[in-house]
Amino acid sequence: MMRKLANDLVRNKAIYFMVLPVVLYYFIFKYLPMYGSIIAFKDFSIAKGVWGSPWVGLDNFKDFFDSIYFWRVLRNTLLLSFYQLLFGFPAPIILAILLNEIRLKLFKNVVQTVVYLPHFVSLIVICGLILDFTNREGIISTMIEFFGGERTTLLGDAANFRFIYVFSSIWQELGWSSIIFLAALSGINPELYEAARVDGAGRFRQMWSITLPGLIPIIMILLILRIGGLMDIGFEKIILLYNPNTYETADIISSFVYRKGLAEGQDYSFTSAVGLFQAGINFVLLISANWFSRRVSGNRLW
């Protein structure tokens, strides 16, 4: 076994050399930090260190489940993730199919450039634009007033936060996320379209019978990965947009961990337990989605 592995390493050394940086990245930044999760089961003290701190079992998890914040952050995390999955996942697929139907190359390139641009804009700038557009004197309030409404600070109302967050996320990543679907579309055999045209199939029929089935494998794989990270919403955009008035609908697990772990109490054990709970839910969702996809469509990650 070892001899076979050594021969393979020598024979394919160029390939193994290329994959080495990726392996090192995941080992250093993804697997080594998992060692720190052990403080979720301890009353961690910086002075005593990880192994010197006393064990407390599942007390940190119980504190989180019993806290008044548990259901709020869990509900907000699930709802924001669900809305992003429901509206954000199909959007780049639809865009890729529409771009694939454009025959005027110059117009297609212009549209692609315009929709790709927001991805390259800094998140700080994006959030600054959102805050400017949605404040009382912003362009959106001006439009609301023009149509007979009243000026208001939209992000000051907790009821508006989820819509603004999801819509702005779709706008920012719509073009970039469509690239992988455009690449999948380029791999569909053109002879299938020619045969369909000979049989009298129109553009919509070709899209329904050839384009969509050609995208199904990549759609299922990306959907599994998306469901696996359903609870994993980054805290950066949340903390840049939310305020105490919108905590009721905006506060999620990641922002709660940031606020309690770094900004307020620096209770590292408690916040590690919350983060570990979030990772555990993601793990279960990933396994379930992969099992469901294998049963329904035959596509799976492993």
CSV table of C-alpha atoms in Angstrom, one decimal:
chain,number,residue,atom,x,y,z
A,1,MET,CA,0.0,0.0,0.0
A,2,MET,CA,2.7,2.5,1.0
A,3,ARG,CA,4.8,1.5,-2.0
A,4,LYS,CA,1.9,2.1,-4.3
A,5,LEU,CA,1.3,5.5,-2.7
A,6,ALA,CA,5.0,6.4,-3.0
A,7,ASN,CA,5.0,5.4,-6.7
A,8,ASP,CA,1.9,7.5,-7.3
A,9,LEU,CA,3.5,10.5,-5.6
A,10,VAL,CA,6.6,10.2,-7.8
A,11,ARG,CA,4.6,9.7,-11.0
A,12,ASN,CA,2.2,12.6,-10.3
A,13,LYS,CA,4.4,14.9,-8.3
A,14,ALA,CA,3.5,17.9,-10.4
A,15,ILE,CA,-0.2,17.5,-9.5
A,16,TYR,CA,0.5,16.9,-5.8
A,17,PHE,CA,2.7,20.0,-5.8
A,18,MET,CA,-0.1,22.1,-7.2
A,19,VAL,CA,-2.6,20.8,-4.6
A,20,LEU,CA,-0.2,21.3,-1.7
A,21,PRO,CA,-1.0,25.0,-1.1
A,22,VAL,CA,-4.7,24.2,-0.9
A,23,VAL,CA,-4.1,21.3,1.6
A,24,LEU,CA,-1.9,23.5,3.7
A,25,TYR,CA,-4.5,26.3,3.7
A,26,TYR,CA,-7.2,24.0,5.0
A,27,PHE,CA,-5.0,22.4,7.5
A,28,ILE,CA,-3.7,25.6,9.0
A,29,PHE,CA,-6.8,27.8,8.8
A,30,LYS,CA,-9.6,25.3,9.0
A,31,TYR,CA,-8.4,22.1,10.9
A,32,LEU,CA,-5.9,23.5,13.4
A,33,PRO,CA,-8.3,26.1,14.9
A,34,MET,CA,-10.7,23.2,15.7
A,35,TYR,CA,-8.4,22.5,18.6
A,36,GLY,CA,-9.8,25.7,20.2
A,37,SER,CA,-13.3,24.3,20.3
A,38,ILE,CA,-12.4,22.4,23.4
A,39,ILE,CA,-12.8,25.6,25.5
A,40,ALA,CA,-16.6,25.3,24.8
A,41,PHE,CA,-16.5,22.6,27.5
A,42,LYS,CA,-14.4,24.6,29.9
A,43,ASP,CA,-14.5,27.7,32.0
A,44,PHE,CA,-11.7,29.2,30.0
A,45,SER,CA,-9.3,31.6,31.5
A,46,ILE,CA,-6.5,33.2,29.5
A,47,ALA,CA,-4.2,33.0,32.5
A,48,LYS,CA,-4.7,29.3,33.0
A,49,GLY,CA,-4.6,28.4,29.4
A,50,VAL,CA,-6.7,25.8,27.5
A,51,TRP,CA,-5.7,22.7,29.5
A,52,GLY,CA,-5.4,24.5,32.8
A,53,SER,CA,-8.9,25.8,32.8
A,54,PRO,CA,-11.5,23.7,34.7
A,55,TRP,CA,-14.0,21.5,32.8
A,56,VAL,CA,-17.6,22.5,33.0
A,57,GLY,CA,-19.2,19.9,30.7
A,58,LEU,CA,-22.2,21.1,28.8
A,59,ASP,CA,-22.9,24.1,31.1
A,60,ASN,CA,-22.0,26.6,28.4
A,61,PHE,CA,-24.5,25.0,26.0
A,62,LYS,CA,-27.2,24.9,28.7
A,63,ASP,CA,-26.6,28.6,29.4
A,64,PHE,CA,-27.1,29.4,25.7
A,65,PHE,CA,-30.2,27.2,25.4
A,66,ASP,CA,-31.7,28.8,28.5
A,67,SER,CA,-30.8,32.4,27.5
A,68,ILE,CA,-33.5,34.8,26.2
A,69,TYR,CA,-31.4,35.2,23.1
A,70,PHE,CA,-31.5,31.6,21.9
A,71,TRP,CA,-34.8,31.5,20.0
A,72,ARG,CA,-34.2,35.0,18.6
A,73,VAL,CA,-30.8,34.4,17.1
A,74,LEU,CA,-31.8,30.8,15.9
A,75,ARG,CA,-35.0,32.1,14.3
A,76,ASN,CA,-33.3,35.1,12.6
A,77,THR,CA,-30.4,32.8,11.3
A,78,LEU,CA,-32.8,30.3,9.9
A,79,LEU,CA,-35.1,32.9,8.3
A,80,LEU,CA,-32.3,34.9,6.7
A,81,SER,CA,-30.7,31.7,5.4
A,82,PHE,CA,-34.0,30.4,4.1
A,83,TYR,CA,-34.9,33.6,2.3
A,84,GLN,CA,-31.4,33.7,0.7
A,85,LEU,CA,-31.8,30.1,-0.4
A,86,LEU,CA,-35.3,30.6,-1.7
A,87,PHE,CA,-34.6,33.8,-3.6
A,88,GLY,CA,-30.8,34.0,-3.9
A,89,PHE,CA,-30.1,30.4,-5.2
A,90,PRO,CA,-32.4,30.4,-8.3
A,91,ALA,CA,-31.5,34.0,-9.3
A,92,PRO,CA,-28.1,33.3,-10.9
A,93,ILE,CA,-29.5,30.2,-12.6
A,94,ILE,CA,-32.2,32.3,-14.3
A,95,LEU,CA,-29.6,35.0,-15.2
A,96,ALA,CA,-27.2,32.4,-16.7
A,97,ILE,CA,-30.1,30.9,-18.8
A,98,LEU,CA,-31.1,34.4,-20.0
A,99,LEU,CA,-27.5,35.3,-20.8
A,100,ASN,CA,-27.2,32.1,-22.7
A,101,GLU,CA,-30.1,33.0,-24.9
A,102,ILE,CA,-28.6,36.4,-25.9
A,103,ARG,CA,-27.2,36.2,-29.4
A,104,LEU,CA,-25.8,39.7,-29.7
A,105,LYS,CA,-22.3,39.2,-28.2
A,106,LEU,CA,-21.5,42.9,-27.5
A,107,PHE,CA,-24.8,43.4,-25.5
A,108,LYS,CA,-24.1,40.1,-23.7
A,109,ASN,CA,-20.6,41.3,-22.7
A,110,VAL,CA,-21.9,44.6,-21.4
A,111,VAL,CA,-24.7,43.0,-19.3
A,112,GLN,CA,-22.2,40.5,-17.8
A,113,THR,CA,-19.7,43.3,-16.9
A,114,VAL,CA,-22.5,45.3,-15.2
A,115,VAL,CA,-23.8,42.4,-13.2
A,116,TYR,CA,-20.3,41.2,-12.2
A,117,LEU,CA,-19.2,44.6,-10.9
A,118,PRO,CA,-20.9,44.6,-7.4
A,119,HIS,CA,-19.0,41.5,-6.4
A,120,PHE,CA,-15.7,43.4,-6.6
A,121,VAL,CA,-16.9,46.3,-4.5
A,122,SER,CA,-15.8,46.2,-0.9
A,123,LEU,CA,-18.4,45.1,1.6
A,124,ILE,CA,-17.8,48.3,3.6
A,125,VAL,CA,-18.7,50.4,0.5
A,126,ILE,CA,-21.7,48.2,-0.2
A,127,CYS,CA,-23.0,48.7,3.3
A,128,GLY,CA,-22.3,52.4,3.1
A,129,LEU,CA,-24.3,52.7,-0.1
A,130,ILE,CA,-27.2,50.7,1.5
A,131,LEU,CA,-27.2,53.0,4.6
A,132,ASP,CA,-27.1,56.1,2.4
A,133,PHE,CA,-29.9,54.9,0.1
A,134,THR,CA,-32.2,53.8,2.9
A,135,ASN,CA,-31.8,56.7,5.3
A,136,ARG,CA,-34.4,59.4,5.7
A,137,GLU,CA,-32.9,61.7,3.0
A,138,GLY,CA,-31.8,58.8,0.7
A,139,ILE,CA,-33.0,58.1,-2.8
A,140,ILE,CA,-35.4,55.3,-1.8
A,141,SER,CA,-37.1,57.6,0.7
A,142,THR,CA,-37.3,60.3,-2.0
A,143,MET,CA,-39.0,57.8,-4.3
A,144,ILE,CA,-41.4,56.7,-1.6
A,145,GLU,CA,-42.4,60.3,-1.0
A,146,PHE,CA,-42.8,60.9,-4.7
A,147,PHE,CA,-45.4,58.1,-4.9
A,148,GLY,CA,-47.3,59.5,-1.9
A,149,GLY,CA,-45.5,57.8,1.0
A,150,GLU,CA,-43.7,59.3,4.0
A,151,ARG,CA,-40.0,59.7,4.4
A,152,THR,CA,-38.5,57.3,6.9
A,153,THR,CA,-35.2,55.6,7.8
A,154,LEU,CA,-35.9,52.1,6.4
A,155,LEU,CA,-33.1,50.4,8.4
A,156,GLY,CA,-34.5,51.9,11.6
A,157,ASP,CA,-37.5,49.6,11.3
A,158,ALA,CA,-36.9,46.0,12.2
A,159,ALA,CA,-39.6,44.8,9.8
A,160,ASN,CA,-37.5,46.1,6.8
A,161,PHE,CA,-34.2,44.5,7.7
A,162,ARG,CA,-34.6,41.0,6.2
A,163,PHE,CA,-35.8,42.3,2.9
A,164,ILE,CA,-33.0,44.9,2.6
A,165,TYR,CA,-30.4,42.3,3.6
A,166,VAL,CA,-31.5,39.6,1.2
A,167,PHE,CA,-32.2,41.9,-1.8
A,168,SER,CA,-28.8,43.6,-1.4
A,169,SER,CA,-27.0,40.2,-1.1
A,170,ILE,CA,-28.7,39.0,-4.3
A,171,TRP,CA,-27.7,42.2,-6.1
A,172,GLN,CA,-24.1,41.9,-5.0
A,173,GLU,CA,-23.5,38.3,-5.9
A,174,LEU,CA,-26.0,37.6,-8.7
A,175,GLY,CA,-23.5,38.1,-11.6
A,176,TRP,CA,-20.6,36.4,-10.0
A,177,SER,CA,-22.6,33.3,-8.9
A,178,SER,CA,-23.9,32.9,-12.5
A,179,ILE,CA,-20.4,32.2,-13.8
A,180,ILE,CA,-20.4,28.6,-12.8
A,181,PHE,CA,-23.7,28.0,-14.5
A,182,LEU,CA,-22.5,29.7,-17.7
A,183,ALA,CA,-19.5,27.4,-17.6
A,184,ALA,CA,-21.9,24.4,-17.2
A,185,LEU,CA,-24.0,25.6,-20.1
A,186,SER,CA,-20.9,25.8,-22.4
A,187,GLY,CA,-20.4,22.1,-21.8
A,188,ILE,CA,-23.8,21.1,-23.3
A,189,ASN,CA,-23.4,19.5,-26.7
A,190,PRO,CA,-24.5,22.0,-29.4
A,191,GLU,CA,-25.7,19.0,-31.6
A,192,LEU,CA,-28.6,18.6,-29.1
A,193,TYR,CA,-29.9,22.1,-29.9
A,194,GLU,CA,-29.5,21.5,-33.6
A,195,ALA,CA,-31.4,18.2,-33.4
A,196,ALA,CA,-34.1,19.9,-31.4
A,197,ARG,CA,-34.4,22.7,-34.0
A,198,VAL,CA,-34.7,20.1,-36.8
A,199,ASP,CA,-37.6,18.5,-34.8
A,200,GLY,CA,-39.3,21.9,-34.6
A,201,ALA,CA,-38.6,22.8,-31.0
A,202,GLY,CA,-38.7,26.5,-30.2
A,203,ARG,CA,-36.4,28.4,-27.9
A,204,PHE,CA,-38.5,27.8,-24.8
A,205,ARG,CA,-38.8,24.1,-25.5
A,206,GLN,CA,-35.0,23.8,-26.1
A,207,MET,CA,-34.4,25.6,-22.8
A,208,TRP,CA,-36.8,23.3,-20.9
A,209,SER,CA,-35.7,20.0,-22.5
A,210,ILE,CA,-32.0,20.6,-23.0
A,211,THR,CA,-30.6,23.5,-21.0
A,212,LEU,CA,-32.3,22.8,-17.7
A,213,PRO,CA,-31.5,19.0,-17.7
A,214,GLY,CA,-27.9,19.9,-18.5
A,215,LEU,CA,-27.7,22.1,-15.4
A,216,ILE,CA,-29.3,19.7,-13.0
A,217,PRO,CA,-26.0,18.0,-11.8
A,218,ILE,CA,-24.3,21.3,-10.9
A,219,ILE,CA,-27.5,22.7,-9.5
A,220,MET,CA,-27.8,19.7,-7.1
A,221,ILE,CA,-24.2,19.8,-6.0
A,222,LEU,CA,-24.3,23.6,-5.3
A,223,LEU,CA,-27.7,23.2,-3.5
A,224,ILE,CA,-26.2,20.5,-1.2
A,225,LEU,CA,-23.3,22.8,-0.4
A,226,ARG,CA,-25.6,25.7,0.2
A,227,ILE,CA,-27.9,23.8,2.5
A,228,GLY,CA,-24.8,22.5,4.3
A,229,GLY,CA,-23.9,26.1,5.1
A,230,LEU,CA,-27.4,27.2,5.8
A,231,MET,CA,-26.6,28.4,9.3
A,232,ASP,CA,-23.3,29.9,8.3
A,233,ILE,CA,-24.1,33.5,7.7
A,234,GLY,CA,-21.2,35.9,8.0
A,235,PHE,CA,-21.4,38.5,10.8
A,236,GLU,CA,-19.6,41.3,8.9
A,237,LYS,CA,-22.5,42.6,6.9
A,238,ILE,CA,-25.0,42.2,9.8
A,239,ILE,CA,-22.9,44.2,12.2
A,240,LEU,CA,-22.4,46.9,9.6
A,241,LEU,CA,-26.1,47.3,9.0
A,242,TYR,CA,-27.9,46.5,12.2
A,243,ASN,CA,-28.5,48.6,15.2
A,244,PRO,CA,-30.3,48.1,18.6
A,245,ASN,CA,-33.6,49.0,17.0
A,246,THR,CA,-33.3,46.0,14.6
A,247,TYR,CA,-31.8,43.4,16.8
A,248,GLU,CA,-35.2,41.6,17.0
A,249,THR,CA,-35.0,40.6,13.3
A,250,ALA,CA,-31.3,41.2,12.5
A,251,ASP,CA,-29.3,39.5,15.3
A,252,ILE,CA,-28.1,36.1,14.2
A,253,ILE,CA,-25.8,33.5,15.8
A,254,SER,CA,-22.6,34.9,14.2
A,255,SER,CA,-23.3,38.5,15.2
A,256,PHE,CA,-24.3,37.3,18.7
A,257,VAL,CA,-21.0,35.4,19.0
A,258,TYR,CA,-19.1,38.4,17.9
A,259,ARG,CA,-20.9,40.8,20.2
A,260,LYS,CA,-20.7,38.5,23.3
A,261,GLY,CA,-17.3,37.2,22.6
A,262,LEU,CA,-15.3,40.2,21.6
A,263,ALA,CA,-17.4,43.4,21.9
A,264,GLU,CA,-19.0,42.9,25.3
A,265,GLY,CA,-18.1,40.3,27.8
A,266,GLN,CA,-15.2,38.4,26.2
A,267,ASP,CA,-16.8,35.1,27.4
A,268,TYR,CA,-14.8,32.9,25.1
A,269,SER,CA,-16.2,29.6,26.5
A,270,PHE,CA,-19.8,30.6,26.1
A,271,THR,CA,-19.3,32.0,22.5
A,272,SER,CA,-17.3,28.9,21.5
A,273,ALA,CA,-20.2,26.7,22.6
A,274,VAL,CA,-22.6,28.8,20.5
A,275,GLY,CA,-20.3,28.6,17.5
A,276,LEU,CA,-19.9,24.8,18.0
A,277,PHE,CA,-23.7,24.4,18.1
A,278,GLN,CA,-23.9,26.3,14.8
A,279,ALA,CA,-21.3,24.1,13.2
A,280,GLY,CA,-23.1,21.0,14.4
A,281,ILE,CA,-26.3,22.1,12.9
A,282,ASN,CA,-24.5,22.8,9.6
A,283,PHE,CA,-22.9,19.3,9.7
A,284,VAL,CA,-26.3,17.6,10.1
A,285,LEU,CA,-27.9,19.7,7.3
A,286,LEU,CA,-25.0,18.8,4.9
A,287,ILE,CA,-25.4,15.0,5.6
A,288,SER,CA,-29.1,15.2,5.3
A,289,ALA,CA,-29.0,17.2,2.0
A,290,ASN,CA,-26.5,14.8,0.5
A,291,TRP,CA,-28.6,11.8,1.5
A,292,PHE,CA,-31.8,13.4,0.1
A,293,SER,CA,-30.1,14.4,-3.2
A,294,ARG,CA,-28.7,10.9,-3.6
A,295,ARG,CA,-32.1,9.4,-3.1
A,296,VAL,CA,-34.0,11.8,-5.3
A,297,SER,CA,-31.7,12.7,-8.2
A,298,GLY,CA,-28.7,10.3,-7.9
A,299,ASN,CA,-26.3,13.3,-7.5
A,300,ARG,CA,-24.2,13.5,-4.4
A,301,LEU,CA,-21.0,15.0,-3.0
A,302,TRP,CA,-19.6,11.7,-1.8
